[in-house]
Short mmCIF file of C-alpha atoms in Angstrom, two decimals:
data_model
loop_
_atom_site.label_atom_id
_atom_site.label_comp_id
_atom_site.label_asym_id
_atom_site.label_seq_id
_atom_site.Cartn_x
_atom_site.Cartn_y
_atom_site.Cartn_z
CA MET D 281 4.69 10.33 58.21
CA ALA D 282 4.31 10.91 54.48
CA SER D 283 4.53 7.21 53.83
CA SER D 284 1.94 6.38 56.48
CA SER D 285 -0.45 9.02 55.18
CA SER D 286 -0.08 7.76 51.61
CA SER D 287 -0.73 4.18 52.68
CA SER D 288 -3.81 5.19 54.64
CA SER D 289 -5.25 7.15 51.69
CA SER D 290 -4.59 4.24 49.35
CA SER D 291 -6.39 1.85 51.68
CA LEU D 292 -9.40 4.14 51.95
CA PHE D 293 -9.50 4.50 48.17
CA ARG D 294 -9.43 0.73 47.67
CA CYS D 295 -12.25 0.35 50.19
CA PHE D 296 -14.31 2.89 48.27
CA LEU D 297 -13.74 1.04 45.00
CA HIS D 298 -14.83 -2.24 46.54
CA PHE D 299 -17.95 -0.55 47.89
CA PHE D 300 -18.68 1.12 44.53
CA PHE D 301 -18.47 -2.13 42.60
CA PHE D 302 -20.67 -3.78 45.23
CA ILE D 303 -23.30 -1.11 44.56
CA ILE D 304 -22.99 -1.71 40.82
CA SER D 305 -23.56 -5.43 41.30
CA GLN D 306 -26.68 -4.75 43.37
CA VAL D 307 -28.22 -2.66 40.59
CA GLN D 308 -28.86 -5.88 38.72
CA ALA D 309 -31.15 -7.00 41.54
CA ALA D 310 -32.78 -3.68 42.40
CA ASN D 311 -34.68 -1.22 40.21
CA LEU D 312 -32.91 1.93 41.41
CA PRO D 313 -33.94 5.34 40.01
CA PHE D 314 -30.35 5.89 38.83
CA HIS D 315 -27.32 3.87 37.81
CA PRO D 316 -24.04 4.54 39.63
CA ARG D 317 -22.28 4.96 36.28
CA ASP D 318 -24.65 7.81 35.41
CA VAL D 319 -23.53 9.94 38.37
CA LEU D 320 -19.79 9.30 38.18
CA PRO D 321 -19.03 12.79 36.77
CA LEU D 322 -20.47 14.28 39.96
CA LEU D 323 -17.87 12.46 42.08
CA PRO D 324 -14.33 13.74 42.68
CA ARG D 325 -12.00 13.15 39.73
CA GLN D 326 -9.65 10.91 41.73
CA VAL D 327 -12.63 8.63 42.46
CA SER D 328 -14.58 8.71 39.20
CA TRP D 329 -11.81 8.35 36.64
CA PRO D 330 -10.25 5.09 37.86
CA VAL D 331 -13.74 3.56 37.93
CA LEU D 332 -14.52 4.84 34.43
CA ASN D 333 -11.19 3.53 33.18
CA SER D 334 -12.13 0.08 34.42
CA LEU D 335 -15.51 0.22 32.66
CA ASN D 336 -14.62 1.76 29.31
CA SER D 337 -11.81 1.87 26.79
CA PRO D 338 -11.12 3.37 23.36
CA VAL D 339 -12.81 0.32 21.83
CA ASP D 340 -16.09 1.67 23.20
CA LEU D 341 -15.92 4.42 20.58
CA LEU D 342 -16.88 1.81 17.99
CA PRO D 343 -20.62 1.47 17.42
CA SER D 344 -22.11 -2.00 17.40
CA PHE D 345 -24.32 -3.08 14.48
CA VAL D 346 -27.76 -4.16 15.72
CA GLY D 347 -29.61 -4.65 12.43
CA SER D 348 -31.02 -3.19 9.21
CA VAL D 349 -34.67 -2.30 8.63
CA SER D 350 -36.11 -2.55 5.12
CA SER D 351 -39.36 -3.46 3.41
CA SER D 352 -38.35 -7.14 3.53
CA ASN D 353 -36.85 -7.10 7.03
CA ARG D 354 -39.73 -5.20 8.57
CA ILE D 355 -38.96 -5.33 12.30
CA VAL D 356 -35.63 -5.49 14.15
CA ASN D 357 -35.33 -6.14 17.90
CA TRP D 358 -32.29 -5.75 20.16
CA LYS D 359 -31.09 -4.96 23.66
CA GLY D 360 -29.50 -1.55 24.11
CA ALA D 361 -26.97 -0.15 26.55
CA CYS D 362 -29.69 1.80 28.40
CA PHE D 363 -33.02 0.45 27.13
CA TYR D 364 -33.32 -3.31 27.35
CA GLU D 365 -36.14 -3.71 24.78
CA ASN D 366 -35.95 -1.91 21.43
CA THR D 367 -37.81 -2.28 18.16
CA ALA D 368 -37.33 -0.53 14.80
CA TRP D 369 -39.17 -0.47 11.49
CA VAL D 370 -39.19 1.80 8.45
CA GLU D 371 -42.19 3.37 6.72
CA PHE D 372 -41.92 4.58 3.11
CA HIS D 373 -43.92 7.66 2.14
CA ASN D 374 -43.99 10.58 -0.25
CA LYS D 375 -44.91 13.59 1.85
CA THR D 376 -42.92 15.96 -0.37
CA GLY D 377 -44.26 14.70 -3.68
CA SER D 378 -40.73 13.97 -4.94
CA GLU D 379 -39.91 11.32 -7.53
CA PHE D 380 -38.84 8.63 -5.08
CA GLY D 381 -40.35 9.90 -1.84
CA GLY D 382 -38.83 9.53 1.60
CA GLY D 383 -39.28 7.51 4.76
CA THR D 384 -39.74 7.47 8.51
CA LEU D 385 -37.58 5.30 10.74
CA HIS D 386 -39.54 4.31 13.85
CA ILE D 387 -37.68 3.27 16.99
CA LYS D 388 -39.52 2.19 20.11
CA VAL D 389 -37.40 2.03 23.26
CA SER D 390 -38.50 0.69 26.65
CA TYR D 391 -37.36 -0.78 29.98
CA PRO D 392 -34.34 1.44 30.80
CA HIS D 393 -31.95 0.18 33.45
CA SER D 394 -32.19 3.55 35.23
CA TRP D 395 -33.97 6.91 35.04
CA THR D 396 -30.84 8.81 34.01
CA CYS D 397 -29.37 6.74 31.18
CA MET D 398 -29.71 7.24 27.44
CA ASP D 399 -28.79 5.40 24.24
CA LEU D 400 -26.85 6.89 21.33
CA TYR D 401 -27.40 5.60 17.79
CA VAL D 402 -25.86 6.05 14.34
CA PHE D 403 -28.06 5.42 11.27
CA ALA D 404 -26.49 4.86 7.85
CA THR D 405 -27.16 4.11 4.21
CA PRO D 406 -24.51 4.29 1.46
CA TYR D 407 -25.71 7.86 0.86
CA ARG D 408 -26.11 9.37 4.32
CA VAL D 409 -25.10 9.02 7.96
CA THR D 410 -26.96 10.61 10.87
CA TRP D 411 -27.32 10.07 14.60
CA ASP D 412 -29.77 10.51 17.47
CA TYR D 413 -30.10 9.79 21.17
CA TYR D 414 -33.03 8.57 23.25
CA PHE D 415 -33.72 9.41 26.87
CA LEU D 416 -37.44 8.60 27.30
CA SER D 417 -39.30 5.31 26.99
CA ARG D 418 -41.57 5.79 23.99
CA GLU D 419 -41.68 5.58 20.21
CA HIS D 420 -39.25 7.94 18.47
CA THR D 421 -39.01 8.79 14.78
CA LEU D 422 -36.27 9.83 12.40
CA GLU D 423 -37.58 11.59 9.31
CA ILE D 424 -35.90 11.28 5.91
CA LYS D 425 -37.77 13.76 3.74
CA GLU D 426 -36.41 12.51 0.42
CA TRP D 427 -34.24 9.64 -0.76
CA GLN D 428 -31.26 11.03 -2.61
CA ASP D 429 -32.14 9.18 -5.82
CA LYS D 430 -33.52 5.92 -7.12
CA ALA D 431 -30.38 4.04 -6.07
CA GLU D 432 -30.81 4.98 -2.39
CA TYR D 433 -34.52 4.20 -2.55
CA GLU D 434 -33.83 0.74 -3.99
CA TYR D 435 -31.00 0.12 -1.54
CA VAL D 436 -33.09 0.95 1.52
CA LYS D 437 -36.04 -1.03 0.19
CA ASN D 438 -33.89 -4.14 -0.29
CA ARG D 439 -31.01 -3.78 2.18
CA GLY D 440 -32.38 -1.29 4.66
CA ILE D 441 -31.12 1.43 6.96
CA SER D 442 -28.26 0.15 9.13
CA ILE D 443 -28.60 0.84 12.87
CA PHE D 444 -25.55 1.10 15.14
CA LEU D 445 -25.58 1.38 18.93
CA MET D 446 -22.92 3.31 20.83
CA GLN D 447 -22.77 0.55 23.38
CA ALA D 448 -20.95 2.56 26.03
CA GLY D 449 -23.78 5.11 26.21
CA MET D 450 -23.34 8.87 26.47
CA LEU D 451 -20.95 8.88 29.41
CA GLY D 452 -18.99 5.87 28.24
CA THR D 453 -18.58 7.34 24.77
CA LEU D 454 -17.26 10.60 26.19
CA GLN D 455 -14.90 8.64 28.41
CA ALA D 456 -13.75 6.54 25.47
CA LEU D 457 -13.07 9.73 23.51
CA TRP D 458 -10.94 10.89 26.41
CA ASP D 459 -9.13 7.55 26.41
CA VAL D 460 -8.48 7.43 22.66
CA PHE D 461 -7.13 10.98 22.51
CA PRO D 462 -3.84 10.25 24.32
CA LEU D 463 -3.06 7.35 21.95
CA PHE D 464 -2.15 10.01 19.39
CA THR D 465 -0.43 12.51 21.69
CA ASN D 466 3.33 12.87 21.72
CA THR D 467 3.62 12.69 25.51
CA GLY D 468 4.47 10.23 28.26
CA TRP D 469 0.73 10.02 28.88
CA GLY D 470 0.24 9.01 25.25
CA GLU D 471 2.99 6.40 25.41
CA ASN D 472 1.52 4.86 28.56
CA SER D 473 -1.93 4.85 26.93
CA ASN D 474 -0.65 2.95 23.90
CA ILE D 475 1.16 0.46 26.11
CA GLY D 476 -1.95 0.00 28.25
CA PHE D 477 -4.15 -0.57 25.21
CA LEU D 478 -1.82 -3.21 23.75
CA GLU D 479 -1.47 -4.97 27.09
CA LYS D 480 -5.23 -5.05 27.60
CA HIS D 481 -6.43 -5.94 24.12
CA MET D 482 -3.55 -8.01 22.72
CA GLY D 483 -1.89 -9.43 25.81
CA ALA D 484 1.38 -7.74 24.83
CA THR D 485 4.12 -7.34 27.42
CA PHE D 486 6.55 -4.44 27.83
CA GLU D 487 9.63 -5.55 29.76
CA GLU D 488 12.24 -2.85 30.18
CA ARG D 489 15.68 -3.54 28.71
CA PRO D 490 18.95 -2.56 30.35
CA GLN D 491 20.52 0.63 29.04
CA PRO D 492 21.79 1.76 26.60
CA TRP D 493 18.57 1.44 24.60
CA PHE D 494 20.36 1.46 21.25
CA THR D 495 23.05 -0.64 19.57
CA ASN D 496 26.33 0.39 17.99
CA ILE D 497 25.83 -1.36 14.67
CA SER D 498 28.60 -2.48 12.37
CA VAL D 499 27.26 -2.06 8.85
CA ASP D 500 29.76 -4.66 7.64
CA ASP D 501 27.50 -7.29 9.25
CA VAL D 502 24.37 -6.04 7.46
CA HIS D 503 23.39 -7.47 4.06
CA SER D 504 20.92 -6.73 1.30
CA GLY D 505 17.50 -8.15 2.10
CA ASP D 506 17.82 -7.96 5.87
CA PHE D 507 14.54 -6.90 7.45
CA LEU D 508 13.74 -4.09 9.91
CA ALA D 509 10.62 -4.39 12.11
CA ILE D 510 9.64 -1.10 13.73
CA SER D 511 7.15 -0.36 16.52
CA LYS D 512 6.17 3.21 17.43
CA ILE D 513 4.37 3.80 20.70
CA ARG D 514 3.63 7.50 20.96
CA GLY D 515 2.44 10.40 18.82
CA ARG D 516 0.38 10.31 15.65
CA TRP D 517 2.02 7.19 14.22
CA GLY D 518 2.08 5.51 17.61
CA GLY D 519 -1.70 5.78 17.86
CA PHE D 520 -2.32 4.55 14.32
CA GLU D 521 0.09 1.65 14.77
CA THR D 522 -1.58 0.63 18.02
CA LEU D 523 -4.94 0.25 16.28
CA GLU D 524 -3.29 -1.51 13.32
CA LYS D 525 -1.59 -3.99 15.65
CA TRP D 526 -4.87 -4.68 17.43
CA VAL D 527 -6.82 -5.61 14.29
CA SER D 528 -4.01 -7.53 12.57
CA GLY D 529 -2.20 -9.24 15.46
CA ALA D 530 1.18 -7.78 14.46
CA TYR D 531 3.58 -6.73 17.21
CA ALA D 532 5.24 -4.20 14.91
CA GLY D 533 3.62 -1.37 12.98
CA HIS D 534 6.15 -0.46 10.29
CA THR D 535 8.87 -2.13 8.24
CA ALA D 536 11.89 -1.35 6.07
CA VAL D 537 14.54 -3.32 4.19
CA CYS D 538 18.33 -3.11 3.93
CA LEU D 539 20.10 -2.75 0.58
CA LYS D 540 23.82 -2.54 -0.19
CA ASP D 541 25.11 -1.03 -3.40
CA SER D 542 28.07 -2.20 -5.48
CA GLU D 543 30.45 -0.09 -3.38
CA GLY D 544 29.24 -1.64 -0.12
CA LYS D 545 27.27 1.39 1.03
CA LEU D 546 24.18 0.56 3.09
CA TRP D 547 20.79 2.01 2.17
CA ILE D 548 17.30 1.63 3.65
CA GLY D 549 14.26 1.06 1.43
CA GLU D 550 11.05 2.24 3.05
CA SER D 551 7.44 2.81 1.98
CA GLY D 552 6.10 5.53 4.25
CA HIS D 553 9.13 7.83 4.40
CA GLU D 554 8.11 11.45 4.92
CA ASN D 555 9.65 13.83 2.38
CA GLU D 556 10.30 17.55 2.73
CA LYS D 557 6.72 18.31 1.64
CA GLY D 558 5.27 16.15 4.41
CA GLU D 559 4.16 13.47 1.93
CA ASP D 560 4.55 9.77 2.72
CA ILE D 561 6.43 8.21 -0.18
CA ILE D 562 8.61 5.24 -1.07
CA ALA D 563 12.25 6.22 -0.62
CA ILE D 564 15.76 4.75 -0.70
CA VAL D 565 17.67 6.52 2.07
CA PRO D 566 21.36 6.27 3.12
CA TRP D 567 21.71 4.24 6.31
CA ASP D 568 23.51 7.01 8.22
CA GLU D 569 20.69 9.48 7.48
CA TRP D 570 17.97 6.96 8.35
CA TRP D 571 19.64 5.79 11.57
CA ASP D 572 20.39 9.34 12.72
CA PHE D 573 16.72 10.22 12.32
CA GLU D 574 15.57 7.18 14.31
CA LEU D 575 18.11 7.84 17.08
CA ASN D 576 17.75 11.59 17.42
CA LYS D 577 14.72 12.99 15.60
CA ASP D 578 11.91 10.43 15.59
CA ASP D 579 9.71 11.52 18.51
CA SER D 580 7.42 8.46 18.28
CA ASN D 581 9.88 6.46 20.47
CA PRO D 582 10.56 3.81 17.82
CA HIS D 583 11.54 0.30 18.84
CA ILE D 584 13.50 -1.40 16.07
CA ALA D 585 14.43 -5.04 15.50
CA TYR D 586 16.95 -6.14 12.87
CA LEU D 587 16.07 -9.53 11.32
CA PRO D 588 18.97 -10.89 9.23
CA LEU D 589 18.18 -13.32 6.44
CA HIS D 590 19.17 -16.96 6.85
CA PRO D 591 22.39 -17.73 4.89
CA ASP D 592 20.52 -20.14 2.57
CA VAL D 593 17.88 -17.51 1.86
CA ARG D 594 20.52 -14.84 1.36
CA ALA D 595 22.19 -17.07 -1.22
CA LYS D 596 18.94 -16.99 -3.25
CA PHE D 597 18.55 -13.22 -2.94
CA ASN D 598 18.99 -11.55 -6.34
CA GLU D 599 20.46 -8.22 -5.32
CA THR D 600 20.35 -6.77 -8.85
CA ALA D 601 16.63 -7.52 -9.24
CA ALA D 602 15.94 -6.13 -5.77
CA TRP D 603 17.66 -2.84 -6.60
CA GLU D 604 15.83 -2.58 -9.93
CA TYR D 605 12.49 -2.97 -8.20
CA ALA D 606 13.35 -0.55 -5.38
CA LEU D 607 14.51 2.17 -7.77
CA SER D 608 11.42 1.69 -9.97
CA MET D 609 9.22 2.41 -6.94
CA ALA D 610 11.24 5.28 -5.43
CA GLY D 611 9.23 8.48 -5.16
CA LYS D 612 5.83 6.80 -5.57
CA PRO D 613 3.16 7.44 -2.91
CA TYR D 614 2.77 5.15 0.07
CA GLY D 615 0.37 2.29 -0.72
CA TYR D 616 -2.86 3.68 0.70
CA HIS D 617 -4.91 1.85 -1.95
CA ASN D 618 -4.31 -1.59 -0.50
CA MET D 619 -3.48 -0.81 3.11
CA ILE D 620 -6.68 -2.15 4.70
CA PHE D 621 -7.11 -5.17 2.43
CA SER D 622 -4.16 -7.14 3.80
CA TRP D 623 -6.06 -7.25 7.09
CA ILE D 624 -9.54 -8.31 5.88
CA ASP D 625 -9.45 -11.89 4.56
CA THR D 626 -12.70 -13.41 5.84
CA ILE D 627 -16.33 -12.36 6.20
CA GLY D 628 -16.35 -12.50 9.98
CA GLY D 629 -12.98 -13.65 11.30
CA ASN D 630 -10.94 -10.44 11.06
CA TYR D 631 -13.11 -7.96 12.97
CA PRO D 632 -12.43 -7.55 16.69
CA PRO D 633 -15.83 -6.88 18.35
CA PRO D 634 -17.65 -4.59 17.85
CA LEU D 635 -16.07 -4.08 14.42
CA ASP D 636 -17.82 -5.67 11.45
CA ALA D 637 -18.30 -5.09 7.73
CA HIS D 638 -21.38 -2.91 8.37
CA LEU D 639 -19.29 -0.57 10.51
CA VAL D 640 -16.49 -0.51 7.92
CA ALA D 641 -19.05 0.45 5.24
CA SER D 642 -20.47 3.19 7.45
CA VAL D 643 -17.04 4.63 8.26
CA MET D 644 -16.26 4.63 4.54
CA THR D 645 -19.59 6.38 3.87
CA VAL D 646 -18.79 9.10 6.42
CA TRP D 647 -15.32 9.71 4.99
CA SER D 648 -16.64 9.66 1.44
CA LYS D 649 -18.95 12.55 2.35
CA ILE D 650 -16.32 14.50 4.29
CA GLN D 651 -13.25 13.91 2.09
CA PRO D 652 -14.19 12.33 -1.25
CA GLU D 653 -10.61 12.53 -2.59
CA TYR D 654 -9.31 10.72 0.50
CA ALA D 655 -11.96 8.04 0.11
CA ALA D 656 -11.12 7.51 -3.55
CA ASN D 657 -7.46 7.06 -2.64
CA MET D 658 -8.03 4.77 0.34
CA TRP D 659 -10.65 2.33 -0.96
CA ASN D 660 -12.76 3.36 -3.96
CA GLU D 661 -10.14 2.42 -6.57
CA ALA D 662 -9.39 -0.86 -4.79
CA LEU D 663 -13.08 -1.76 -4.57
CA ASN D 664 -13.51 -0.96 -8.26
CA LYS D 665 -10.63 -3.33 -8.99
CA ARG D 666 -12.49 -6.10 -7.16
CA LEU D 667 -15.64 -5.47 -9.18
CA GLY D 668 -13.86 -5.02 -12.50
CA THR D 669 -15.38 -1.54 -12.81
CA GLN D 670 -13.95 1.96 -13.13
CA GLY D 671 -14.84 5.28 -11.54
CA LEU D 672 -17.69 4.12 -9.30
CA ASN D 673 -18.03 6.02 -6.03
CA LEU D 674 -18.75 4.17 -2.79
CA SER D 675 -22.53 4.43 -3.12
CA ASP D 676 -22.41 3.04 -6.64
CA ILE D 677 -20.04 0.28 -5.52
CA LEU D 678 -22.45 -0.88 -2.82
CA VAL D 679 -25.40 -0.83 -5.22
CA GLU D 680 -23.43 -2.68 -7.93
CA THR D 681 -22.36 -5.31 -5.39
CA GLU D 682 -25.99 -5.83 -4.41
CA LYS D 683 -27.05 -6.14 -8.07
CA ARG D 684 -24.55 -8.96 -8.52
CA GLY D 685 -26.08 -10.94 -5.67
CA SER D 686 -23.04 -10.42 -3.49
CA SER D 687 -22.45 -8.38 -0.33
CA PHE D 688 -20.02 -5.75 0.85
CA ASP D 689 -18.40 -8.07 3.38
CA GLU D 690 -17.71 -10.58 0.58
CA LEU D 691 -16.29 -7.80 -1.61
CA LEU D 692 -13.78 -6.82 1.09
CA THR D 693 -12.39 -10.37 1.24
CA ILE D 694 -11.40 -10.59 -2.44
CA PRO D 695 -7.58 -10.87 -2.44
CA GLU D 696 -5.52 -7.91 -3.61
CA GLN D 697 -3.45 -8.65 -6.74
CA ASP D 698 0.18 -7.54 -6.80
CA ASN D 699 -0.01 -6.59 -10.49
CA TRP D 700 -2.92 -4.15 -10.13
CA ILE D 701 -2.01 -0.68 -11.41
CA TYR D 702 -3.76 2.27 -9.76
CA SER D 703 -4.12 5.83 -11.01
CA ASP D 704 -0.75 6.71 -9.43
CA GLY D 705 0.99 3.44 -10.33
CA LYS D 706 1.62 0.26 -8.37
CA SER D 707 0.57 0.56 -4.75
CA THR D 708 2.54 -0.92 -1.85
CA SER D 709 2.19 -0.33 1.87
CA CYS D 710 5.34 -0.59 3.99
CA ILE D 711 5.19 -4.38 4.23
CA ALA D 712 3.97 -4.93 0.68
CA PHE D 713 6.99 -2.96 -0.59
CA VAL D 714 9.46 -5.13 1.33
CA LEU D 715 7.79 -8.41 0.32
CA GLU D 716 7.40 -7.36 -3.32
CA LEU D 717 11.14 -6.67 -3.28
CA TYR D 718 11.64 -10.18 -1.84
CA LYS D 719 9.41 -11.54 -4.57
CA GLU D 720 11.40 -9.80 -7.30
CA ALA D 721 14.63 -11.03 -5.68
CA GLY D 722 13.48 -14.64 -5.97
CA LEU D 723 12.73 -15.50 -2.34
CA PHE D 724 9.23 -16.81 -3.12
CA ASP D 725 10.35 -18.95 -6.09
CA PRO D 726 9.14 -21.35 -7.42
CA ILE D 727 5.62 -20.40 -6.24
CA ALA D 728 5.92 -16.62 -6.64
CA ASP D 729 3.14 -16.45 -9.25
CA SER D 730 0.64 -17.83 -6.70
CA ILE D 731 1.69 -15.47 -3.88
CA GLN D 732 0.04 -12.06 -3.49
CA VAL D 733 2.27 -10.21 -1.03
CA THR D 734 -0.21 -7.34 -0.78
CA GLU D 735 -2.31 -9.81 1.26
CA PHE D 736 0.42 -10.09 3.95
CA THR D 737 0.29 -8.22 7.24
CA ILE D 738 3.47 -7.31 9.12
CA LYS D 739 2.93 -10.34 11.34
CA ASP D 740 2.66 -12.55 8.25
CA ALA D 741 5.99 -11.14 7.06
CA TYR D 742 8.07 -11.72 10.18
CA SER D 743 6.52 -15.19 10.51
CA LEU D 744 8.06 -16.25 7.18
CA LYS D 745 10.83 -18.81 7.58
CA PHE D 746 13.32 -16.52 5.85
CA PHE D 747 15.40 -15.40 8.81
CA GLU D 748 18.40 -16.53 10.81
CA ASN D 749 17.62 -19.42 13.16
CA ASP D 750 21.09 -19.98 14.64
CA SER D 751 21.88 -17.44 17.37
CA SER D 752 25.60 -18.23 17.09
CA ARG D 753 25.58 -16.64 13.63
CA LEU D 754 24.00 -13.38 14.80
CA PRO D 755 26.37 -10.36 14.83
CA LYS D 756 28.41 -9.91 18.01
CA TRP D 757 26.69 -6.57 18.71
CA CYS D 758 23.26 -8.23 18.54
CA ASN D 759 21.48 -7.91 21.94
CA ASP D 760 24.94 -7.29 23.39
CA ALA D 761 23.75 -5.25 26.38
CA ASP D 762 20.64 -7.34 27.08
CA ASN D 763 20.59 -10.25 29.52
CA VAL D 764 17.78 -11.84 27.45
CA LYS D 765 19.01 -13.09 24.10
CA LEU D 766 16.31 -12.70 21.45
CA PRO D 767 16.40 -14.78 18.23
CA TYR D 768 16.79 -11.49 16.34
CA CYS D 769 18.61 -8.25 17.09
CA GLN D 770 16.81 -5.40 18.83
CA ILE D 771 18.81 -2.32 17.94
CA LYS D 772 16.68 0.37 19.59
CA GLY D 773 14.00 0.71 22.24
CA LYS D 774 13.37 0.92 25.97
CA TYR D 775 11.13 -2.16 25.99
CA ARG D 776 11.98 -5.63 24.73
CA MET D 777 10.28 -6.35 21.42
CA GLU D 778 8.32 -9.57 21.04
CA LEU D 779 7.38 -11.04 17.67
CA PRO D 780 5.09 -14.06 18.28
CA GLY D 781 5.34 -16.64 15.49
CA TYR D 782 8.68 -15.26 14.34
CA ASN D 783 10.46 -17.25 11.59
CA SER D 784 8.01 -20.17 11.73
CA MET D 785 6.21 -20.55 8.37
CA ASP D 786 7.35 -21.70 4.95
CA PRO D 787 5.67 -19.93 2.00
CA TYR D 788 2.78 -21.81 0.38
CA VAL D 789 0.40 -21.28 -2.54
CA HIS D 790 -2.20 -18.52 -1.91
CA MET D 791 -0.63 -17.79 1.46
CA ASN D 792 -2.54 -15.47 3.82
CA GLU D 793 -5.51 -14.95 1.52
CA ARG D 794 -8.14 -16.47 3.87
CA CYS D 795 -6.74 -16.09 7.37
CA PRO D 796 -8.74 -14.94 10.43
CA SER D 797 -7.06 -12.61 12.96
CA MET D 798 -9.13 -12.32 16.13
CA PRO D 799 -7.60 -10.95 19.34
CA PRO D 800 -6.22 -11.77 21.77
CA LYS D 801 -4.93 -15.17 20.50
CA TYR D 802 -5.04 -14.43 16.73
CA PHE D 803 -5.43 -18.13 15.95
CA ARG D 804 -5.00 -19.05 12.29
CA PRO D 805 -5.87 -22.41 10.74
CA GLN D 806 -3.22 -24.25 8.76
CA ASN D 807 -2.68 -23.14 5.15
CA CYS D 808 -5.31 -20.41 5.30
#
C-alpha cells in the first residue's frame, strides 16, 4: 500500500508540474495581471521549491551589467527581468553648493510582464555602491547629493555610473541566496548542492567508487615532485572550490606536492595549510600527519588523486633545488595577491555569464569599502604592480587606468610575474607554489624564463605532460579496489575523480597567458 500511495502522489505531482509549466508558457501570449513565478511562495513548499529550483540557481545571485551612463553616453536602454523597456540617464547639478556638485540618476521603467513583479538594481562607481528596486511603471530617480571628490566627478563624467540588473528579480534572488547558502554548509545537503552545481554548470559527473574509499599507500613508491590534486565538496572550502572550478574549468580545487628528504622520509608541501592560529600559510608537513588529517579530520570530504611524475621528468627533477625553494617559502602567507589573476587572461573570454569585468570592479569596490585591508591584500597590490605604481587604492587605480587610455578589463589581463615581491614577500597560491617548485627544480627548462607559473590554473597544471603515461608503471596499490582504471591514482574519495585534459600539453613560451575558459566546454585555442 505504501508503494502504491507513493507512486500515486508522484504521478499527481508530475502532472501538476506539467500544468504549471504550461501556464508559464501561456504567459508569453497573454497579458495576465500576475506571473506564476510571482505567486510561488504562496503555494505549498513541496510544490513551489522544485519549480523554483528549475528556474533559478546560485548563478542568479550575480548581477548583469546593462550599461554606464555619463555625460558622453547620455542614454542607455535595456530589457529588464520585470520591465521590458528601460532607459537611464544622468543629470549633473550642484544643489548643495559643494565644490564638485552631485547628480541625479534617472531611470524610466515601463511595460512590466505582470502587475506583481519588480526589478532590483545595483549602481556603482569606484567610490560608492548602492541599490534600489522598482515596482511601478514610471520615471524613478536616485539622488547623489555630492561626488566624493574631483576624481569621482571626473570618472562619472567620462566613464559613468555602472548599472547592474539582478536578473532573477526579487523572488529569484532570494531563491538563489537560498541555493548558494548550502554550498558552504558542512552537511549532506551542502555536499549534494555542490555536486548539483558542478553537474549543471560544468557537466561534471560523480560516479560512485567501490569501497573502501581510501588507499593503503606505500610511501616507498612515492617520489619527490609527485603531484596531489584535491577536490573538496562540502563546507566552507567546498563552496569556494566549487565556484573556483566553475570559472576556471578545473576539476580539482587544491593541490600539494610530495617531497622526500635525504633519509627517505616523505613530506607534503602545501600552500594553504591552516596553522594553529587559523591562518592559511605555506607549510612542509610530514606525510603521516597530512594523510591522517585528510583521512580522519578533514570534514570537507576531500577527494584526492596522486599523479606520479613520468620517469623521464623525474630524472630532470632537481630535488636539492626543490627543497631549497620549499623551505624558503615555508611559513609565508597563502598567495592571496595573485589568486584571481591566474583565471583572468582575456578581456571577455574568462567570465561565465553574467560575470564580466564591470561586475568584478563593483565587487572589488564593495569589499574595498567594507574591508580595506582585505582588498589591499587580495588585489590592490597586484593591480599596482600592473600599473607600475605603489600605494594606490582601488579608486585611484581605476582613475589612473583611465588616464592612461586603458580600461580595467585590460588591466586585469596583464600577466602576473613570478618574480614580483609583495609587502609580505613572494606570493604563491596552492598551484603557483607547486609549479614554482617545479620551475626551480628544472622541469620547465630550457624555457623557464618565459613561463610565468602564477598564470596557471589547477587545470593548466594537471594538463602538463609531466606525468606517468604508462599504466603498467603505476604502483600496485593504485586504483586497486576500483573496477575502472584511471590513468592516475585516486587515493581517497567516494566519487571517481575526472581530470579532463590530463597529461596532454607540453610547456611552451608564454603558456597560459591569453587563454579563455568559458563553461561548459572550456575550449582553449592552441598556444594561447
